[in-house]
PDB file of C-alpha atoms in Angstrom:
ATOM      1  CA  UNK A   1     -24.433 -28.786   7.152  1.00  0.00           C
ATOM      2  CA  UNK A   2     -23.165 -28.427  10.709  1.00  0.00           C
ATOM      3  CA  UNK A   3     -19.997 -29.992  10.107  1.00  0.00           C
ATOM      4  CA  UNK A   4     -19.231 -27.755   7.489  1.00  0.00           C
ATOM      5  CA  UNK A   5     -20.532 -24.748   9.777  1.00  0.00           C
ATOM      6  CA  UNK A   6     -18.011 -25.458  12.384  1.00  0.00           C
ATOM      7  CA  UNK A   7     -15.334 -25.599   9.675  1.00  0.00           C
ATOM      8  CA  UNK A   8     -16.078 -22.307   8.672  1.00  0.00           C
ATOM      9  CA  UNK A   9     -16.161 -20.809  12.032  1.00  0.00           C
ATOM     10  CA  UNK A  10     -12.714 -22.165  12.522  1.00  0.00           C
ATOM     11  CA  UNK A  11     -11.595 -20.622   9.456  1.00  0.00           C
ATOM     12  CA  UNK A  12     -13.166 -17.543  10.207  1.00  0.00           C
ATOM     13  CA  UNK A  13     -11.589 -17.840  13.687  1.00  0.00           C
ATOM     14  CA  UNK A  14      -7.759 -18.169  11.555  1.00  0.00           C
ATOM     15  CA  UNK A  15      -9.072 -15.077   9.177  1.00  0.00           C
ATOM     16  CA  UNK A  16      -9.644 -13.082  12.530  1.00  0.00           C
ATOM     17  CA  UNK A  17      -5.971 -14.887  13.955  1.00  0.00           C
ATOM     18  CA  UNK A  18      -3.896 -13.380  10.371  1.00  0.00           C
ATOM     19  CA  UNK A  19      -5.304 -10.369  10.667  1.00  0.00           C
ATOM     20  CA  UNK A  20      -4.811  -8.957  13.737  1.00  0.00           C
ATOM     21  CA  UNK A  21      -1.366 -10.078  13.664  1.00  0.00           C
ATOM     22  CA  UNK A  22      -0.849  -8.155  10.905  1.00  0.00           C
ATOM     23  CA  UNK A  23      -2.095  -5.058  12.111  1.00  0.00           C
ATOM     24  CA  UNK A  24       0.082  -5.630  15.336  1.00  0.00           C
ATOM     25  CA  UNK A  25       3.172  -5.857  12.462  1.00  0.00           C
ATOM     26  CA  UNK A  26       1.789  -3.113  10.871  1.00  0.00           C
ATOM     27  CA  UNK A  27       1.528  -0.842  14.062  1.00  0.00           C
ATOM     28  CA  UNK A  28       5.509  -2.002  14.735  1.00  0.00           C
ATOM     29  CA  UNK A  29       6.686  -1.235  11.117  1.00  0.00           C
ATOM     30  CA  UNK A  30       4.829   2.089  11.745  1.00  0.00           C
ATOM     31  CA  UNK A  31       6.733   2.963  14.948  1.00  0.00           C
ATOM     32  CA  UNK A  32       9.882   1.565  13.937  1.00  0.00           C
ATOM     33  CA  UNK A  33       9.764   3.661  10.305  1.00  0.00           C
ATOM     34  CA  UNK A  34       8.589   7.000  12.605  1.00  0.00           C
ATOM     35  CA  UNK A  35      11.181   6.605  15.168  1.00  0.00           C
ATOM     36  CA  UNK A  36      14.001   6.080  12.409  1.00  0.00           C
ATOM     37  CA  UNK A  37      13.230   9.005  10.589  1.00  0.00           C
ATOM     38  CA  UNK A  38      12.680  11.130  13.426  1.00  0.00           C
ATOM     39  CA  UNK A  39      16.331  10.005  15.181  1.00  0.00           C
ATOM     40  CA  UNK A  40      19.729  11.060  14.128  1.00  0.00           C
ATOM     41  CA  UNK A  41      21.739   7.831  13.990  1.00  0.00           C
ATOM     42  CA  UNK A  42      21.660   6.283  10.227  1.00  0.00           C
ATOM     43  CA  UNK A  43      25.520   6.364  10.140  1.00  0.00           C
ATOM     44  CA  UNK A  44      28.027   7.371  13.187  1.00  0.00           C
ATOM     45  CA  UNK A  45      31.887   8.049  13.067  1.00  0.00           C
ATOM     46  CA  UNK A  46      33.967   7.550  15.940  1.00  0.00           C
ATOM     47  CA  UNK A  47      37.133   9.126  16.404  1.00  0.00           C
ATOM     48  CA  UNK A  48      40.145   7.685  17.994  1.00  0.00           C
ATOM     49  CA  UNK A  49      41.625  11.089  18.963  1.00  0.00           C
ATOM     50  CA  UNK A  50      41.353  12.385  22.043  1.00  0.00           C
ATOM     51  CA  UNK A  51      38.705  14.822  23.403  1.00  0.00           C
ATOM     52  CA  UNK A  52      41.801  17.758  23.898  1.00  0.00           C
ATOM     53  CA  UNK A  53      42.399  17.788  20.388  1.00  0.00           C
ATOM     54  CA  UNK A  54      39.466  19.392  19.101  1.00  0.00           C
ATOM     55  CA  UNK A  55      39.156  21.607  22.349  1.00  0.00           C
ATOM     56  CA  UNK A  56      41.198  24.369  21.004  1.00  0.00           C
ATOM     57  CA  UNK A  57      39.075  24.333  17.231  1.00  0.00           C
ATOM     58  CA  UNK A  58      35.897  23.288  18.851  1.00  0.00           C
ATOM     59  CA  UNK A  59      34.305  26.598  18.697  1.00  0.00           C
ATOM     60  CA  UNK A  60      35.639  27.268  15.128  1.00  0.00           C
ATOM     61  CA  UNK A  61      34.480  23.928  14.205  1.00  0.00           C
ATOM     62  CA  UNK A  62      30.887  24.400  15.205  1.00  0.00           C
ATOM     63  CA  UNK A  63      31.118  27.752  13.578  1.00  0.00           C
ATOM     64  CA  UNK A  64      32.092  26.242  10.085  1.00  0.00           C
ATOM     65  CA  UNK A  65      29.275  23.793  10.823  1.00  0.00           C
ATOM     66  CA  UNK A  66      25.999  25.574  11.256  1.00  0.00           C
ATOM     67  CA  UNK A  67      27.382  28.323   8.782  1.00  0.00           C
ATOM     68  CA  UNK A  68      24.654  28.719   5.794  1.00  0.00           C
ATOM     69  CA  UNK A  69      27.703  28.545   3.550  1.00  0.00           C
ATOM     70  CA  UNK A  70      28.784  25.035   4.509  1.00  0.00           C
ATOM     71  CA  UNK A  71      29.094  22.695   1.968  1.00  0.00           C
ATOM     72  CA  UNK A  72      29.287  18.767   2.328  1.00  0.00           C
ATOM     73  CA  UNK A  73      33.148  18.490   2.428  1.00  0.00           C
ATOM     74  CA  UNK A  74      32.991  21.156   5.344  1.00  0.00           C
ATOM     75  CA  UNK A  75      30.384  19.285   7.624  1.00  0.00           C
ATOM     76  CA  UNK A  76      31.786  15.882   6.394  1.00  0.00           C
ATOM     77  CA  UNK A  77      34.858  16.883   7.985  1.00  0.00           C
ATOM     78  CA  UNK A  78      33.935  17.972  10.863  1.00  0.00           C
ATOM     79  CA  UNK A  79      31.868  14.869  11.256  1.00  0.00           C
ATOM     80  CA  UNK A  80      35.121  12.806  10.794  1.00  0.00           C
ATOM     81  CA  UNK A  81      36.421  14.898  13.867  1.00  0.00           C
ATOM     82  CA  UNK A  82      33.920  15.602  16.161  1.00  0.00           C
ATOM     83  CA  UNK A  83      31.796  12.088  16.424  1.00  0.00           C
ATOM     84  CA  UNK A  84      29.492  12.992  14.333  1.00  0.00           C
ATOM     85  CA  UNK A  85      25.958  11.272  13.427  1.00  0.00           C
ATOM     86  CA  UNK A  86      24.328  11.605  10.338  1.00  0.00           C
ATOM     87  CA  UNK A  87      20.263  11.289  10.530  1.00  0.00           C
ATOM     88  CA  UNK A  88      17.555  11.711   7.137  1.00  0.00           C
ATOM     89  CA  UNK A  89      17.286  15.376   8.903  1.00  0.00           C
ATOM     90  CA  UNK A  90      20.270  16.522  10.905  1.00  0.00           C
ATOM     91  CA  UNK A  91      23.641  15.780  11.338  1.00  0.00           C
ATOM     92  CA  UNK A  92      25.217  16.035  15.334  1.00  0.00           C
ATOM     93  CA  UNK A  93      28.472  16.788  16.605  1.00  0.00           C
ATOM     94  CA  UNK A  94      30.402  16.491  19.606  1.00  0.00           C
ATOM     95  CA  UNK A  95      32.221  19.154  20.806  1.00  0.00           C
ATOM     96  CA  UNK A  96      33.656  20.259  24.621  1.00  0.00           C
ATOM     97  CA  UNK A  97      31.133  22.411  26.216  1.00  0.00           C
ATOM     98  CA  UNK A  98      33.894  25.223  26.862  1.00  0.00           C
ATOM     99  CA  UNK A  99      35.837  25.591  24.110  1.00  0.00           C
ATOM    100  CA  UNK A 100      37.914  29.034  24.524  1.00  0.00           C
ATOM    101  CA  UNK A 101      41.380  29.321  24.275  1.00  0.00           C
ATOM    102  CA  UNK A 102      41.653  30.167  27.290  1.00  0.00           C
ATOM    103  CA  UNK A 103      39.694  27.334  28.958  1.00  0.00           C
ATOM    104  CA  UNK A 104      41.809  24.173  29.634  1.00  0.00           C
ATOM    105  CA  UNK A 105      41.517  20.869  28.095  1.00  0.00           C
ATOM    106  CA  UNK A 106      38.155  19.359  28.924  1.00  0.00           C
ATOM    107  CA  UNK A 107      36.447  15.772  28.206  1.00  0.00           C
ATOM    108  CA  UNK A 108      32.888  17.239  29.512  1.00  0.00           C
ATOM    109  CA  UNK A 109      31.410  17.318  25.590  1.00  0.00           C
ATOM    110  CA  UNK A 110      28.352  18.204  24.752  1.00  0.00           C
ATOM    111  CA  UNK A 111      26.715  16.672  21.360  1.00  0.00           C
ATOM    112  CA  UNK A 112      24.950  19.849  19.550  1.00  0.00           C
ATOM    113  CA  UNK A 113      22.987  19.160  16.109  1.00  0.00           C
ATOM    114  CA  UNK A 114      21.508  21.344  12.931  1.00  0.00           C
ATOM    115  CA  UNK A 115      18.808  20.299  10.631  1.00  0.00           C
ATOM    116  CA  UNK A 116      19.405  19.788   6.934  1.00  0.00           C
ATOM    117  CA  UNK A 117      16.825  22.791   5.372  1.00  0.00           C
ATOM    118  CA  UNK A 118      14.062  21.675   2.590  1.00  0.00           C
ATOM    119  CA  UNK A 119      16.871  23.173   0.085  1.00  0.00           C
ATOM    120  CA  UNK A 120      19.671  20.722   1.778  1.00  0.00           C
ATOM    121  CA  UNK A 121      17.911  18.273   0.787  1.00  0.00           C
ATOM    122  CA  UNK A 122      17.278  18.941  -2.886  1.00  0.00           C
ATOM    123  CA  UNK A 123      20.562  20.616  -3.367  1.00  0.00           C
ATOM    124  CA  UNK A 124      23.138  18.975  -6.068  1.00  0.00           C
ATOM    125  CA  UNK A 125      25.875  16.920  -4.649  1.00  0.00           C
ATOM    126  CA  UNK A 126      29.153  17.264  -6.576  1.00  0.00           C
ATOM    127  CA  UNK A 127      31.602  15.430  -8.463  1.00  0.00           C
ATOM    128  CA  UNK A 128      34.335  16.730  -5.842  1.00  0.00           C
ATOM    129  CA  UNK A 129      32.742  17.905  -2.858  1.00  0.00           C
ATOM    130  CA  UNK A 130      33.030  20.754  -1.724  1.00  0.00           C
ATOM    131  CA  UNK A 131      34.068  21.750  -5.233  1.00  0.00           C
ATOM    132  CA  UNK A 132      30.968  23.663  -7.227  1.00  0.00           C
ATOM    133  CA  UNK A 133      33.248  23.683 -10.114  1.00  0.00           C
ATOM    134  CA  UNK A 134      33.698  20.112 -10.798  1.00  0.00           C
ATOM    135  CA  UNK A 135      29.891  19.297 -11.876  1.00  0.00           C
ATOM    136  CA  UNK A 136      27.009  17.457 -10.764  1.00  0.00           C
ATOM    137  CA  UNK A 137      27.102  14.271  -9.436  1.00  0.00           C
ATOM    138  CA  UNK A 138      23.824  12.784 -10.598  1.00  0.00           C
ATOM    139  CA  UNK A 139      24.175   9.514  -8.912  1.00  0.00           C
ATOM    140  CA  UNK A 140      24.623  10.887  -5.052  1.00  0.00           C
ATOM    141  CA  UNK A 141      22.371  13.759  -6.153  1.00  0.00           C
ATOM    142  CA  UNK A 142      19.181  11.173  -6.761  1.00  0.00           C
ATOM    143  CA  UNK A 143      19.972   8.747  -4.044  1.00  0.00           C
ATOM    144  CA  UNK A 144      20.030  11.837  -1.769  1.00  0.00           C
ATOM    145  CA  UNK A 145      16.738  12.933  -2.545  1.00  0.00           C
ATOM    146  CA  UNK A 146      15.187   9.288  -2.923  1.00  0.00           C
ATOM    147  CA  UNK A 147      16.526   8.929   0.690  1.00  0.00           C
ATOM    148  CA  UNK A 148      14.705  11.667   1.729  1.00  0.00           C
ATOM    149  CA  UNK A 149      11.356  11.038   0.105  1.00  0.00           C
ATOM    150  CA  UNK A 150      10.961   7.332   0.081  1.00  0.00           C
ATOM    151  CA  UNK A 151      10.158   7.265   3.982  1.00  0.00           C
ATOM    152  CA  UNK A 152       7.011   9.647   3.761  1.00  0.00           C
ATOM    153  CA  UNK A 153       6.018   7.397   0.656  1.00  0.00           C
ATOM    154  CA  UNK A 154       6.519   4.722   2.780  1.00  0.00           C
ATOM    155  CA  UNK A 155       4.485   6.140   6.035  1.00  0.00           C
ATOM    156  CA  UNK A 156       1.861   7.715   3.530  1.00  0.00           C
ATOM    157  CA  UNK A 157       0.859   4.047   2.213  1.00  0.00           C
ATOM    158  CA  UNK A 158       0.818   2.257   5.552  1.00  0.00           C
ATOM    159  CA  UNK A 159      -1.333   5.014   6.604  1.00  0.00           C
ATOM    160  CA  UNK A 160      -3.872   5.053   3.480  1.00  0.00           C
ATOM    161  CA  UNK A 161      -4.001   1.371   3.877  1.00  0.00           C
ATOM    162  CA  UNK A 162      -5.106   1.866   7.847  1.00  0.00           C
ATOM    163  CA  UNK A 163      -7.597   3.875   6.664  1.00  0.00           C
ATOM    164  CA  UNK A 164      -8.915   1.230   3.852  1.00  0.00           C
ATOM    165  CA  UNK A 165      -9.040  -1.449   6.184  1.00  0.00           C
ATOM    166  CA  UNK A 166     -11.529   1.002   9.142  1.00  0.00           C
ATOM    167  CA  UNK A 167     -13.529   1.064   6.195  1.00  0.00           C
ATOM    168  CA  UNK A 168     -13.161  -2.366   5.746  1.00  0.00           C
ATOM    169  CA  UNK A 169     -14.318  -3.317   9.309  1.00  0.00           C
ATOM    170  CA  UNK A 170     -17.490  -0.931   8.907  1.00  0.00           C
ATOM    171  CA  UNK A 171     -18.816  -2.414   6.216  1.00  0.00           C
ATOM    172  CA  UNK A 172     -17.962  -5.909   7.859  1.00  0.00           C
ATOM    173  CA  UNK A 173     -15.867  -6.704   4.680  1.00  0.00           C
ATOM    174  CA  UNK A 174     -12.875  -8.650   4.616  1.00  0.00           C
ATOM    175  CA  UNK A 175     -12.068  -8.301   0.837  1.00  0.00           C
ATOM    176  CA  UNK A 176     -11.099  -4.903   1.277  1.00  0.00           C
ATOM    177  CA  UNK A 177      -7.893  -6.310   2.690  1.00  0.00           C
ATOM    178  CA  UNK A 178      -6.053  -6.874  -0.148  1.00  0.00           C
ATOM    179  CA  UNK A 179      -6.135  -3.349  -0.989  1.00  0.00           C
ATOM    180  CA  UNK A 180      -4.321  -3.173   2.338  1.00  0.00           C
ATOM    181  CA  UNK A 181      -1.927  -5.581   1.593  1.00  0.00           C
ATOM    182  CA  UNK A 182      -0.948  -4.479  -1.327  1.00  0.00           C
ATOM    183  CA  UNK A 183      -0.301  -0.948  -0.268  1.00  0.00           C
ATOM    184  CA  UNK A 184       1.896  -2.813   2.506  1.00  0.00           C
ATOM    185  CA  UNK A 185       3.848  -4.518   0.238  1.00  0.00           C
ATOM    186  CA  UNK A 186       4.363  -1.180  -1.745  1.00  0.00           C
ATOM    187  CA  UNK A 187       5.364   0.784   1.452  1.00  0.00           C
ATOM    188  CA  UNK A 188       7.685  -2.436   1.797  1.00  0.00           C
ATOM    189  CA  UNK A 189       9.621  -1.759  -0.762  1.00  0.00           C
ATOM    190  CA  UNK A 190       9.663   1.815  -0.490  1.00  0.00           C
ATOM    191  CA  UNK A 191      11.029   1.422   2.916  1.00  0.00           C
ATOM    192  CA  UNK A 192      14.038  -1.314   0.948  1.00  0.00           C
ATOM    193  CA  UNK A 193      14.617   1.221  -1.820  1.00  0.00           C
ATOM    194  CA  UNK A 194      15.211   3.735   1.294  1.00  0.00           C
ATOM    195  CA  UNK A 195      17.943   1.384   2.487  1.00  0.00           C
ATOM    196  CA  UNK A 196      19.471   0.629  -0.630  1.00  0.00           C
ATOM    197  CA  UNK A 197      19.743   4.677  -1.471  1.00  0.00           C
ATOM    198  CA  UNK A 198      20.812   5.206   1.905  1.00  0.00           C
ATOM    199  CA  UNK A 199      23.751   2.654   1.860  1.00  0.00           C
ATOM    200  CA  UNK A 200      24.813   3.630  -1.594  1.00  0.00           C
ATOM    201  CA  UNK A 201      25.164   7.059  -0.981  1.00  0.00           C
ATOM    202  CA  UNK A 202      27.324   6.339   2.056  1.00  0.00           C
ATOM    203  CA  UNK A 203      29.643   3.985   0.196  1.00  0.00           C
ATOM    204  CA  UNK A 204      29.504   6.724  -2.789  1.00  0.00           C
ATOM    205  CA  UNK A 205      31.025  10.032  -0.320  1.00  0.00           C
ATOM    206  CA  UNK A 206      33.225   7.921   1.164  1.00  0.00           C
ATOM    207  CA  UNK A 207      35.115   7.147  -2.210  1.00  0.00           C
ATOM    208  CA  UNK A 208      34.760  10.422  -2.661  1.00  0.00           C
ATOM    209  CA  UNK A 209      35.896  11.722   0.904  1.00  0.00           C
ATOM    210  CA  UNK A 210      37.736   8.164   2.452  1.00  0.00           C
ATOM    211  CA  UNK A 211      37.447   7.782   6.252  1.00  0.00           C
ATOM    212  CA  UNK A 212      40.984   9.226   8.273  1.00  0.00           C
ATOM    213  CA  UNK A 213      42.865   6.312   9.571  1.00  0.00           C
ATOM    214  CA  UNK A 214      41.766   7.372  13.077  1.00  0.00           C
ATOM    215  CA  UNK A 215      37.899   7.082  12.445  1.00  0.00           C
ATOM    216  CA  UNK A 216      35.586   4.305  12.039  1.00  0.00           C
ATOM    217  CA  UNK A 217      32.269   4.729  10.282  1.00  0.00           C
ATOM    218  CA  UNK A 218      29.242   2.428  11.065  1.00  0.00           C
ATOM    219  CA  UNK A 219      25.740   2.342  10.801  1.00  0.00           C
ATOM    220  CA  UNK A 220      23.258   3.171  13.541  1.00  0.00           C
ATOM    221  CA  UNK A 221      20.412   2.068  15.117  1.00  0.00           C
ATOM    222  CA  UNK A 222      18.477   4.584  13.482  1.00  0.00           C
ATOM    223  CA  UNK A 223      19.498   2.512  10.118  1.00  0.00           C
ATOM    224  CA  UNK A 224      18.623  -0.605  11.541  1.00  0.00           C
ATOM    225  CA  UNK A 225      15.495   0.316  12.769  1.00  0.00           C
ATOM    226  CA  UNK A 226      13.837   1.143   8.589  1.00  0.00           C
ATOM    227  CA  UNK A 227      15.753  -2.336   7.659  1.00  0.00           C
ATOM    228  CA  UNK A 228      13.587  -4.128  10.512  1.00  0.00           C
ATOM    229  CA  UNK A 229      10.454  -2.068   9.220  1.00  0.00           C
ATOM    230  CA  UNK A 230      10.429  -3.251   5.448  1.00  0.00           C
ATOM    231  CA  UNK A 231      10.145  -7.332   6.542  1.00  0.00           C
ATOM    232  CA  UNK A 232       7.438  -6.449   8.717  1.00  0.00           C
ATOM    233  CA  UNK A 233       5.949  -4.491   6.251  1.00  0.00           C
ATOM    234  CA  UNK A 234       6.284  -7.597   3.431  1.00  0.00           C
ATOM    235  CA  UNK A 235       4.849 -10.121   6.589  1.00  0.00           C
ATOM    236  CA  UNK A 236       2.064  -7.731   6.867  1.00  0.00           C
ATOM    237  CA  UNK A 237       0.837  -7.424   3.532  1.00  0.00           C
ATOM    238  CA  UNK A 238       1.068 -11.378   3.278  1.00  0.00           C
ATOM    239  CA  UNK A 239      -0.931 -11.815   5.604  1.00  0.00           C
ATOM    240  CA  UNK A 240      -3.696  -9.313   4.760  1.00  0.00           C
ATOM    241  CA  UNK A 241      -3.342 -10.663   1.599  1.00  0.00           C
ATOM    242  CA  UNK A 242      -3.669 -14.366   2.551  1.00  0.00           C
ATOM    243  CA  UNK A 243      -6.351 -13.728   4.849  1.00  0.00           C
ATOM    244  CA  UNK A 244      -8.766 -11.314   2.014  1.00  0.00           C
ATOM    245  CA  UNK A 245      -8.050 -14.010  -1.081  1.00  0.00           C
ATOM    246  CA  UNK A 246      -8.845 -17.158   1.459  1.00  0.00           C
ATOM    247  CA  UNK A 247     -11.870 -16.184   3.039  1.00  0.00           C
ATOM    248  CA  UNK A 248     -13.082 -14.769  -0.496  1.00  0.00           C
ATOM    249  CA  UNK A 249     -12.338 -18.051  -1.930  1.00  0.00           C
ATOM    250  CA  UNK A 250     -14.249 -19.784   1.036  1.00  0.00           C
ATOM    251  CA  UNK A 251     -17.344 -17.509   0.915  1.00  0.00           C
ATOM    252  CA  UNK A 252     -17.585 -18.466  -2.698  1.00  0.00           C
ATOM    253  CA  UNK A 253     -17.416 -22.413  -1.834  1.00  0.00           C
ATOM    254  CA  UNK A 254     -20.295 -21.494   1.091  1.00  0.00           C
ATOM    255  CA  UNK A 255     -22.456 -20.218  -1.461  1.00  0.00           C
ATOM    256  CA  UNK A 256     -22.043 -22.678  -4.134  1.00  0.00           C
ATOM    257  CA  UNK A 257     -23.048 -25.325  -1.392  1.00  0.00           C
ATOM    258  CA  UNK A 258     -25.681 -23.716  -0.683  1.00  0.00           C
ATOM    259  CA  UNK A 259     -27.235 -23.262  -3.616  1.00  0.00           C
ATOM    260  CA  UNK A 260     -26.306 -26.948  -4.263  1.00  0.00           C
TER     261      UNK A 260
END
């Protein structure tokens, strides 16, 4: 009997061990998932010209951006242009800080952004952009607003799963933990479905609007900060899971000895 007492502290000991390290990869996905929604670099464009090109149209440029009658070929453009960076919520420019005509060419730029509104979001992206005429785009138009949504699903789970497992730990019950791990694993491939929508609608406008031959597009770290999340999200959930199922199964064997 004391043999098999000291075996299950020890596995008690690697219960305690799988768990907190998944609520340390929990807490990361968490951070990394916030910060990556709340930043503005999922995709970047650098331009080859030089910064005295746009100096002259700068001003016009930011006008046609922030106007409420912009459409997605008019900021995409200007993107191309101006350096711009795409986030789930704004998109960013860079522009010279004094950009009269009568001012002379400057490099001192200044990067200025505007947020996408609630309607941005859910508005229809087009066949042709910029075109209204040429019909809805149903593909870009669903993996625009999936891309949008699918982090707060994402966030929402991790969250509600936090919450399961404090209730968990007050009722000194470890089976609770699957629930957790489960709604990890969900949030996990939320946070992948965000990705996937994210990089198809990229690849999708640029067929639609090709890059100049003077700008390069790439992703951010803002993008590669939700693909880090989702594996720490699937580790996590493993591991709750793992931990919940094992020391379920070896409560069961304690009490079947014990009865023995």
């Amino acid at each position: 009997l004391f043999l098999y007492s000291s075996k299950g502290a020890m596995m008690d000991n690697r219960f305690a061990t799988a768990l907190v390290i998944a609520c340390v990869l929990s807490l990361i996905s968490t951070i990394y998932m916030a910060a990556s929604i709340g930043t503005d670099f999922w995709y970047e464009y650098h331009t080859m010209s030089p910064a005295e090109n746009v100096s002259e149209a700068g001003r016009s440029i930011w006008d046609e951006f922030v106007s409420e009658e912009a459409d997605e070929k008019t900021y995409t453009d200007a993107l191309f242009r101006c350096n711009g960076t795409v986030g789930l919520w704004r998109r960013c420019i860079t522009i010279p800080k004094n950009s009269h005509w009568y001012s002379p060419p400057e490099t001192d730029m200044t990067t200025n952004c505007i947020s996408f509104s609630l309607s941005d979001q859910f508005m229809e992206k087009y066949i042709e952009p910029g075109n209204h005429n040429s019909g809805t785009d149903l593909n870009r138009t669903y993996l625009w607003r999936l891309q949008f949504l699918l982090p707060f699903v994402s966030l929402g789970l991790m969250c509600f799963g936090a919450l399961i497992g404090l209730c968990a730990c007050a009722c000194r019950s470890l089976y609770p933990a699957i629930a957790t791990g489960v709604l990890h694993f969900l949030a996990g491939l939320c946070t992948l479905g965000l990705v996937g929508c994210y990089v198809a609608g990229i690849e999708l406008l640029h067929k639609k609007l090709p890059l100049p031959d003077d700008v390069r597009g790439e992703f951010g770290w803002s993008f590669c900060l939700a693909c880090v999340s989702a594996p720490l999200q699937f580790m996590a959930a493993a591991l709750f899971i793992w931990a919940a199922r094992t020391n379920r199964k070896e409560f069961t064997l304690l009490k079947a000895y014990r009865v023995a």
